[in-house]
XYZ file of C-alpha atoms in Angstrom:
582
model
C -5.388 40.366 2.400
C -9.047 39.491 2.056
C -9.391 35.789 3.079
C -11.696 34.962 0.177
C -9.248 36.561 -2.275
C -6.401 34.561 -0.720
C -8.322 31.310 -1.161
C -9.103 32.194 -4.766
C -5.432 32.934 -5.475
C -4.299 29.669 -3.883
C -6.750 27.663 -5.953
C -5.642 29.485 -9.098
C -1.980 28.799 -8.358
C -2.727 25.142 -7.632
C -4.093 24.840 -11.155
C -1.392 26.726 -13.087
C 1.744 25.603 -11.222
C 1.568 21.999 -12.486
C 1.144 23.160 -16.092
C 4.163 25.434 -15.780
C 6.379 22.777 -14.225
C 5.252 19.652 -16.060
C 7.570 18.081 -18.616
C 5.118 16.695 -21.121
C 5.399 13.219 -22.585
C 4.198 12.312 -26.060
C 0.597 11.134 -26.148
C 1.493 8.076 -28.184
C 4.628 6.015 -28.576
C 7.401 5.502 -26.072
C 8.048 8.547 -23.857
C 11.466 10.105 -24.326
C 13.875 9.727 -21.425
C 12.519 6.496 -19.953
C 11.864 2.987 -21.188
C 8.172 2.246 -20.889
C 6.695 -1.059 -19.732
C 3.968 -3.236 -21.156
C 1.576 -5.200 -18.951
C -0.976 -7.875 -19.801
C -3.845 -8.945 -17.564
C -3.283 -12.711 -17.200
C -5.644 -13.312 -14.275
C -7.860 -15.627 -16.328
C -5.100 -17.769 -17.809
C -3.236 -17.879 -14.470
C -6.292 -19.233 -12.641
C -6.757 -16.145 -10.490
C -10.535 -16.053 -10.318
C -11.464 -13.471 -7.709
C -14.289 -10.953 -7.796
C -14.806 -8.360 -5.093
C -18.277 -8.414 -3.538
C -19.668 -5.234 -1.977
C -23.280 -4.592 -3.035
C -24.009 -0.881 -2.681
C -26.954 0.098 -0.512
C -29.478 2.620 -1.794
C -28.129 5.019 0.869
C -24.554 4.438 -0.384
C -23.158 3.617 3.063
C -19.517 4.623 3.178
C -17.798 1.328 3.957
C -19.435 -0.364 0.954
C -17.533 1.849 -1.504
C -14.110 1.866 0.171
C -13.012 -1.441 -1.353
C -10.480 -3.928 -0.011
C -6.798 -4.775 -0.236
C -4.580 -7.535 -1.577
C -1.349 -9.071 -0.280
C 1.519 -11.106 -1.672
C 2.718 -13.680 0.854
C 4.546 -16.986 0.533
C 2.312 -19.081 2.764
C 4.102 -22.392 2.155
C 7.695 -21.135 2.047
C 8.332 -22.546 -1.438
C 9.670 -19.311 -2.938
C 6.614 -18.607 -5.108
C 4.564 -15.636 -3.838
C 0.946 -16.525 -3.135
C -1.982 -14.091 -2.961
C -4.604 -13.172 -0.401
C -7.601 -11.021 -1.323
C -9.616 -9.221 1.329
C -13.318 -9.497 0.506
C -16.356 -7.342 1.120
C -19.827 -8.575 1.946
C -23.448 -7.489 1.750
C -24.762 -5.333 4.590
C -28.342 -5.007 5.754
C -27.749 -2.745 8.712
C -26.593 -5.378 11.183
C -23.842 -4.629 13.668
C -20.486 -5.315 11.977
C -19.210 -6.952 15.129
C -22.026 -9.484 14.974
C -21.703 -10.647 11.379
C -22.247 -14.379 11.247
C -20.523 -16.808 8.858
C -22.694 -17.959 6.007
C -22.385 -20.309 3.090
C -21.944 -17.606 0.450
C -18.505 -18.010 -1.094
C -18.788 -14.440 -2.364
C -18.329 -13.169 1.214
C -15.131 -15.066 1.965
C -11.575 -13.737 1.944
C -9.538 -15.769 -0.547
C -6.098 -17.369 -0.552
C -4.594 -18.430 -3.893
C -1.499 -20.615 -3.869
C 1.061 -20.021 -6.616
C 2.142 -23.209 -8.395
C 4.931 -22.016 -10.657
C 2.944 -19.083 -12.002
C -0.472 -20.779 -11.936
C -2.862 -20.106 -9.051
C -5.252 -22.365 -7.201
C -7.831 -21.350 -4.612
C -6.823 -23.014 -1.303
C -8.915 -20.849 1.018
C -10.823 -23.542 2.865
C -7.849 -25.872 3.079
C -5.780 -23.010 4.539
C -8.411 -22.223 7.164
C -8.829 -18.530 6.307
C -12.580 -18.480 6.916
C -13.467 -14.822 7.420
C -16.873 -13.527 6.372
C -16.598 -9.992 7.731
C -16.197 -6.910 5.573
C -12.422 -7.028 5.185
C -10.289 -3.985 4.462
C -6.500 -4.085 4.950
C -3.918 -6.876 4.866
C -0.510 -7.164 6.492
C 1.808 -10.169 6.074
C 4.564 -10.762 8.602
C 6.178 -13.428 10.772
C 4.751 -12.518 14.169
C 6.453 -15.368 16.058
C 9.738 -15.594 14.088
C 9.166 -19.236 13.203
C 9.949 -18.767 9.510
C 6.359 -18.848 8.263
C 4.419 -15.733 7.329
C 1.331 -14.882 9.367
C -1.601 -12.733 8.291
C -3.479 -9.761 9.724
C -6.806 -8.638 8.215
C -8.383 -5.371 9.356
C -12.171 -5.348 9.154
C -15.288 -3.322 9.772
C -15.573 -4.464 13.343
C -13.310 -7.089 14.910
C -9.967 -7.758 13.235
C -8.838 -11.190 12.077
C -5.360 -12.549 12.935
C -4.128 -15.868 11.523
C -0.988 -17.729 12.620
C 0.699 -19.903 10.008
C 1.173 -23.510 11.133
C 3.913 -24.170 8.578
C 1.926 -26.807 6.700
C -0.214 -24.539 4.532
C -2.864 -24.052 7.223
C -3.583 -21.182 9.617
C -4.986 -20.959 13.119
C -7.406 -18.143 13.963
C -5.880 -16.250 16.907
C -7.997 -13.112 16.475
C -9.071 -13.096 20.118
C -5.626 -11.737 20.992
C -6.533 -8.366 19.420
C -9.807 -7.737 21.231
C -12.905 -6.296 19.579
C -13.978 -2.819 18.445
C -17.263 -3.590 16.669
C -18.215 -0.057 15.587
C -14.888 0.999 14.072
C -14.123 0.847 10.360
C -10.383 0.228 10.231
C -8.295 0.581 7.091
C -4.614 -0.100 6.358
C -2.382 -1.953 8.776
C 1.308 -2.826 8.926
C 3.722 -4.919 10.951
C 6.498 -2.856 12.550
C 9.037 -3.588 15.288
C 8.447 -0.296 17.046
C 10.428 -1.034 20.229
C 13.352 -2.913 18.605
C 12.851 -6.093 20.607
C 12.908 -8.344 17.531
C 9.150 -8.959 17.607
C 6.770 -7.469 15.056
C 4.168 -5.158 16.518
C 1.009 -4.149 14.674
C -0.171 -0.667 13.673
C -3.776 -0.241 12.475
C -5.227 2.926 10.970
C -8.791 3.578 12.102
C -10.964 5.442 9.624
C -14.355 6.260 11.151
C -16.714 5.061 13.849
C -20.051 3.833 12.524
C -22.817 1.486 13.601
C -26.405 0.875 12.503
C -27.764 3.306 15.108
C -25.243 6.024 14.224
C -24.406 5.675 10.535
C -24.410 8.927 8.591
C -26.156 9.066 5.210
C -25.779 11.932 2.751
C -27.149 13.276 -0.512
C -25.935 15.694 -3.147
C -28.184 18.030 -5.125
C -27.394 19.664 -8.446
C -29.798 21.321 -10.868
C -32.800 20.213 -8.836
C -31.748 16.570 -8.875
C -30.662 14.669 -5.751
C -28.732 11.422 -5.387
C -27.344 9.478 -2.457
C -23.571 9.739 -1.939
C -21.144 8.230 0.585
C -20.745 10.720 3.418
C -17.381 12.465 3.813
C -15.413 11.412 6.905
C -16.221 14.639 8.766
C -19.764 13.310 9.233
C -18.447 10.604 11.587
C -16.515 10.379 14.811
C -12.788 9.725 14.288
C -11.184 7.055 16.484
C -7.513 7.030 17.376
C -5.282 4.617 15.475
C -4.259 1.460 17.327
C -0.812 0.062 18.125
C -0.603 -3.516 19.411
C 2.593 -4.635 21.144
C 3.703 -8.187 20.437
C 4.318 -9.752 23.854
C 6.190 -12.741 22.405
C 3.926 -15.373 23.917
C 1.073 -15.142 21.428
C -0.538 -12.178 23.152
C -0.897 -8.624 21.844
C -1.379 -5.602 24.083
C -3.001 -2.331 22.993
C -0.383 0.307 23.833
C -1.827 3.155 21.747
C -1.912 5.540 24.690
C 1.543 4.648 25.995
C 2.956 5.039 22.470
C 1.681 8.615 22.231
C -1.021 8.048 19.625
C -3.598 9.672 21.880
C -1.610 12.904 21.487
C -2.201 12.974 17.744
C -5.021 15.111 16.393
C -8.093 12.943 15.758
C -8.101 11.994 12.069
C -9.585 9.536 9.589
C -6.599 7.321 8.749
C -6.487 5.332 5.512
C -2.904 4.555 4.457
C 0.226 3.721 6.436
C 3.825 2.864 5.650
C 6.773 2.197 7.977
C 10.334 3.363 7.343
C 13.284 5.291 8.719
C 12.216 8.786 7.697
C 14.751 10.804 9.709
C 17.901 8.719 9.286
C 18.382 7.628 12.896
C 18.197 3.883 12.068
C 14.893 3.565 13.935
C 11.703 2.705 12.101
C 9.022 5.407 11.983
C 5.477 5.580 10.576
C 3.761 7.789 8.019
C -0.049 7.879 7.900
C -2.198 9.308 5.089
C -5.321 10.867 6.600
C -8.540 11.723 4.783
C -9.139 15.538 4.663
C -6.876 16.269 7.646
C -3.122 16.657 8.126
C -1.093 13.516 7.535
C 1.022 12.058 10.373
C 4.798 11.652 10.401
C 5.243 9.596 13.560
C 8.893 9.716 14.622
C 9.930 6.868 16.919
C 12.162 7.551 19.922
C 13.483 3.982 19.753
C 11.415 2.734 22.643
C 8.114 2.634 20.799
C 6.922 6.137 21.688
C 5.934 8.331 18.742
C 5.750 12.073 18.172
C 3.978 13.591 15.176
C 6.375 15.933 13.343
C 4.516 16.116 10.021
C 3.781 19.849 10.160
C 7.330 21.103 10.870
C 8.714 18.388 8.588
C 6.627 19.576 5.626
C 4.788 16.275 5.171
C 1.380 17.169 6.630
C -0.062 19.371 3.854
C 0.506 20.088 0.182
C 2.688 22.965 -1.056
C -0.159 25.442 -0.553
C -0.588 24.467 3.078
C -3.815 22.554 2.457
C -4.829 19.219 3.932
C -5.786 16.692 1.271
C -7.879 13.538 1.240
C -5.076 10.983 1.562
C -5.805 7.407 0.550
C -2.860 5.139 -0.315
C 0.778 5.867 0.469
C 4.098 4.467 -0.743
C 7.701 5.234 0.174
C 10.965 4.820 -1.695
C 14.040 6.649 -2.926
C 12.591 8.384 -5.987
C 15.494 10.747 -6.742
C 18.417 8.474 -5.878
C 19.809 10.479 -2.962
C 19.644 7.580 -0.494
C 16.667 8.894 1.482
C 13.055 7.704 1.612
C 10.539 9.901 -0.186
C 6.753 9.671 0.218
C 4.019 9.411 -2.416
C 0.364 9.902 -1.379
C -2.788 9.305 -3.446
C -5.500 11.929 -3.002
C -9.066 12.866 -3.945
C -10.557 13.962 -7.256
C -9.734 17.622 -7.956
C -6.620 17.455 -5.796
C -3.297 16.209 -7.071
C -1.450 13.212 -5.728
C 1.499 14.397 -3.658
C 5.186 13.529 -3.834
C 7.065 14.575 -0.709
C 10.797 14.536 -1.465
C 13.174 14.136 1.469
C 15.401 17.212 1.460
C 17.348 16.118 4.481
C 16.708 13.575 7.167
C 13.255 14.265 8.577
C 12.409 17.250 6.320
C 10.256 16.995 3.186
C 9.235 19.203 0.263
C 6.181 18.855 -1.982
C 7.681 18.483 -5.485
C 4.611 16.988 -7.155
C 4.375 19.551 -9.947
C 8.087 19.610 -10.715
C 8.059 15.835 -11.120
C 5.131 15.847 -13.549
C 2.734 14.102 -11.179
C 0.267 16.926 -10.494
C -1.613 17.534 -13.741
C -2.218 13.844 -14.627
C -3.793 13.170 -11.219
C -6.214 16.080 -10.819
C -9.001 14.349 -12.733
C -8.515 11.069 -10.880
C -9.358 9.808 -7.416
C -6.409 7.688 -6.332
C -6.561 4.796 -3.897
C -3.702 2.343 -4.568
C -0.109 3.554 -4.942
C 3.026 1.557 -5.770
C 6.636 2.684 -6.133
C 8.638 -0.033 -7.917
C 11.267 -0.280 -10.641
C 9.101 -1.839 -13.334
C 11.687 -1.605 -16.151
C 14.731 -2.444 -13.968
C 16.530 0.778 -14.957
C 17.398 1.450 -11.255
C 14.748 4.206 -10.826
C 11.454 3.746 -8.978
C 8.343 4.148 -11.140
C 4.751 4.665 -9.984
C 1.599 2.613 -10.532
C -1.630 4.357 -9.538
C -5.054 2.697 -9.084
C -7.964 5.114 -9.535
C -11.727 5.089 -9.060
C -14.291 7.457 -7.557
C -16.448 6.936 -4.464
C -19.738 8.155 -5.931
C -21.339 6.194 -8.763
C -24.332 8.481 -9.424
C -22.763 11.891 -10.090
C -23.388 11.560 -13.815
C -27.116 11.565 -13.025
C -26.630 15.109 -11.739
C -24.980 16.137 -14.982
C -21.532 16.271 -13.389
C -18.633 15.117 -15.555
C -16.934 13.172 -12.743
C -16.536 9.503 -13.706
C -16.953 6.674 -11.226
C -14.863 4.271 -13.309
C -11.401 5.597 -14.129
C -8.196 4.444 -15.794
C -5.189 3.284 -13.798
C -1.941 5.089 -14.543
C 1.712 4.179 -15.066
C 4.287 6.906 -14.497
C 7.888 6.112 -15.489
C 10.761 7.706 -13.591
C 13.257 9.531 -15.807
C 16.544 9.237 -13.900
C 15.166 10.699 -10.696
C 14.300 14.089 -12.186
C 10.652 13.714 -13.237
C 7.992 11.201 -14.231
C 6.656 10.552 -17.716
C 3.073 9.421 -18.231
C 3.294 6.024 -19.975
C -0.328 5.047 -19.407
C -1.250 5.167 -23.097
C 1.429 2.644 -24.089
C 1.358 0.357 -21.008
C -1.132 -2.196 -22.350
C -4.826 -2.886 -22.857
C -5.645 -2.825 -19.132
C -4.614 0.829 -18.945
C -7.155 1.733 -21.608
C -10.047 0.342 -19.558
C -12.126 2.261 -17.035
C -12.183 0.452 -13.677
C -12.929 1.207 -10.032
C -9.450 0.665 -8.606
C -8.792 0.180 -4.911
C -5.942 -1.856 -3.326
C -2.890 -2.899 -5.363
C 0.478 -4.523 -4.714
C 3.690 -5.439 -6.564
C 5.258 -8.899 -6.696
C 7.190 -11.037 -9.165
C 4.679 -13.883 -9.435
C 6.470 -15.759 -12.264
C 10.021 -15.165 -10.967
C 11.280 -13.625 -14.211
C 13.024 -10.746 -12.439
C 10.431 -8.061 -13.257
C 7.793 -6.761 -10.801
C 4.191 -7.608 -11.681
C 1.061 -5.948 -10.288
C -2.183 -7.228 -8.765
C -5.130 -4.832 -8.502
C -8.348 -5.039 -6.493
C -11.448 -3.514 -8.110
C -14.624 -2.557 -6.278
C -17.338 -5.076 -7.156
C -15.319 -6.355 -10.105
C -12.786 -9.065 -10.903
C -9.203 -8.509 -9.831
C -6.438 -7.991 -12.405
C -3.046 -9.710 -12.464
C -0.808 -7.545 -14.637
C 2.178 -9.483 -15.941
C 5.191 -7.312 -16.715
C 6.540 -8.183 -20.173
C 10.066 -7.186 -19.136
C 10.713 -5.658 -22.542
C 13.502 -3.416 -21.240
C 15.955 -6.369 -21.075
C 17.549 -4.860 -17.956
C 18.649 -7.515 -15.430
C 17.880 -7.543 -11.732
C 18.846 -9.336 -8.555
C 16.156 -10.699 -6.258
C 16.879 -10.782 -2.546
C 15.095 -12.478 0.304
C 16.180 -11.359 3.768
C 16.298 -13.453 6.930
C 16.948 -11.556 10.141
C 18.467 -13.178 13.210
C 19.141 -10.564 15.880
C 15.945 -8.679 15.007
C 12.694 -9.684 13.369
C 13.093 -12.629 10.992
C 11.385 -10.793 8.107
C 14.079 -8.135 8.126
C 11.479 -5.357 8.187
C 13.357 -2.076 8.544
C 16.465 -3.291 6.674
C 18.279 -0.766 4.475
C 20.208 -1.995 1.421
C 22.690 -0.184 -0.814
C 23.622 -1.734 -4.160
C 26.875 -0.439 -5.649
C 26.804 0.128 -9.404
C 29.633 1.627 -11.511
C 27.919 5.024 -11.813
C 25.719 5.245 -8.691
C 24.491 3.525 -5.555
C 20.881 2.308 -5.302
C 19.125 2.408 -1.939
C 16.213 0.088 -1.203
C 14.286 -0.486 2.025
C 12.458 -3.559 3.330
C 9.092 -2.281 4.430
C 5.881 -3.987 5.456
C 2.503 -2.976 4.069
C 1.957 0.093 1.888
C -0.233 1.233 -1.008
C -3.889 1.189 0.093
C -4.903 -1.706 2.359
C -2.270 -3.863 0.669
C 1.102 -5.573 0.987
C 3.886 -5.983 -1.580
C 5.969 -9.127 -2.023
C 8.604 -9.643 0.681
C 11.156 -10.391 -2.046
C 13.195 -7.337 -3.088
C 13.624 -7.230 -6.862
C 16.333 -4.668 -7.587
C 16.868 -3.525 -11.174
C 20.491 -3.065 -12.263
C 20.031 -1.026 -15.447
C 22.550 -2.044 -18.101
C 24.942 -3.558 -15.534
C 25.533 -7.265 -16.085
C 28.634 -7.688 -13.905
C 28.414 -8.939 -10.301
C 27.472 -6.272 -7.766
C 28.088 -5.584 -4.082
C 25.291 -5.019 -1.559
C 25.752 -3.264 1.773
C 23.092 -4.156 4.323
C 22.118 -2.366 7.512
C 19.883 -4.663 9.521
C 17.354 -3.427 12.111
C 19.334 -2.583 15.202
C 22.319 -1.350 13.180
C 24.274 -4.513 12.329
C 26.210 -4.042 9.075
C 26.878 -6.706 6.468
C 28.464 -6.647 3.020
C 27.648 -9.200 0.334
C 29.877 -9.252 -2.733
C 29.685 -10.862 -6.167
C 25.908 -10.937 -6.483
C 25.265 -12.108 -10.025
C 22.689 -10.322 -12.185
C 19.638 -12.424 -12.992
C 19.778 -14.543 -9.839
C 17.744 -14.803 -6.668
C 19.467 -15.342 -3.335
C 18.612 -15.529 0.333
C 20.727 -13.340 2.624
C 20.844 -14.437 6.252
C 21.934 -11.853 8.775
C 25.497 -12.455 9.953
C 26.239 -15.335 7.565
C 28.758 -14.963 4.763
C 27.493 -17.817 2.615
C 24.559 -17.106 0.351
C 21.725 -19.504 -0.264
C 20.214 -19.843 -3.706
C 16.472 -19.393 -4.048
C 15.775 -23.129 -4.207
C 17.298 -23.704 -0.775
C 15.088 -23.225 2.256
C 16.231 -21.443 5.395
C 14.920 -23.657 8.141
C 13.213 -21.915 11.083
């Protein structure tokens, strides 16, 4: 067949398949088949005063439009999730590795402590004094002392902060070395070699410096504007894996781990999970315009990319997409982790359903997720049960890269609406954006986002980073009335955070599977607390737990509407107001 004709046919099919497969939801009112949610932006009343700062250059340098992430982390171990915002900064062509601290508060990453649902800026008191252009965040207990530590990926040298246990952090960034010309993106903690210590995976996007920074323009109808260059205009560095040596040091083992064998790509999103069912934690990386990675772990910390044979590298037409954020979770209730990737404008987001352990199928159109996403550029992605009906829903943060396309007469908006897609019993998603609240009717430039129950009412809330705009804290009204149980895990034989733990909650009609992961979305990190919706079940439930390393534990008589701490190997449960001492 003529290659040009084949391409034309594939593009035509990519447009009509979603419309044939989509189950439409009503434009107004509550969608049939799923209880919608209502969110209210309470950032102002909750004291969450954060505005992202990334002044765009006239050349529209790429890193200035990529935005930054946000993380939920309980810095003081009081049970209330606090927030950290990664911040941008102005750029006048200086080397990113040589950025000097200045007095401008607008260029400082921010920590907000949660006082019973009200937030207070404690950045300087906490000692998080980073003035670089910050991208991704990862929260995890690197030394197993019971207090969460913080990794911040940056344009240039990364920042690593160790929690002292008294609300302050020590800067231990020197342990990670320096790569001043690399723009890194998402990062995640992962115990890749099963030694009980959290290692660190960092996606590296492009290599750029003042002497070698690509600039691009776009021309249409005799008009020309500056646009951020696509990643193919830059060199692509290999992602980085740091091994935790257990004595405060980290060792770059990217080559030994097999990452040098991966095709060079521009990595943006990463999530860790057991994607082939062998009880060993793997990695999935969303790459921009090239095949995604499915990095299967051999159990000793060596990875092999199986994305192409596994069906998770390309979309259903065999095309690489511009992957941004990524989330994982059991969307269809079969007990396996599925993958959801946010992609570029004109593409659809992609839902890869796990057909069997280690094999995936693009079911985006069948699940009603294709058509609503083609006129959006998605960065942040969250899979969470927002109405506690036991099925994972999707929040999607959108916003374009180019802010001047309208000057060319192109109908491609820079500011776009976020979306809320409600899961209808694992069979498809219904677009509930129109009835989700005032925030969802506003055009924003969405970037990183993360889920966490900031007011401890048993319903997941959402925090969203916006490029050069104030952040939003979206409080979930919880109007479904479905109860939940909230679980905090404490590992003993493996990592203390319990990253890589698989949980099964037994309900009368089905079993829910949830997984304790690290970072996900785009540059962001969800709350460590697992809020598990129980639907209309109000009776006590049983949870089966498989800890990292394979240890099994069963917890019975968990009461709906409560929050408990589960310690590996201990029968007694601790209520949320009791601290597990390090």
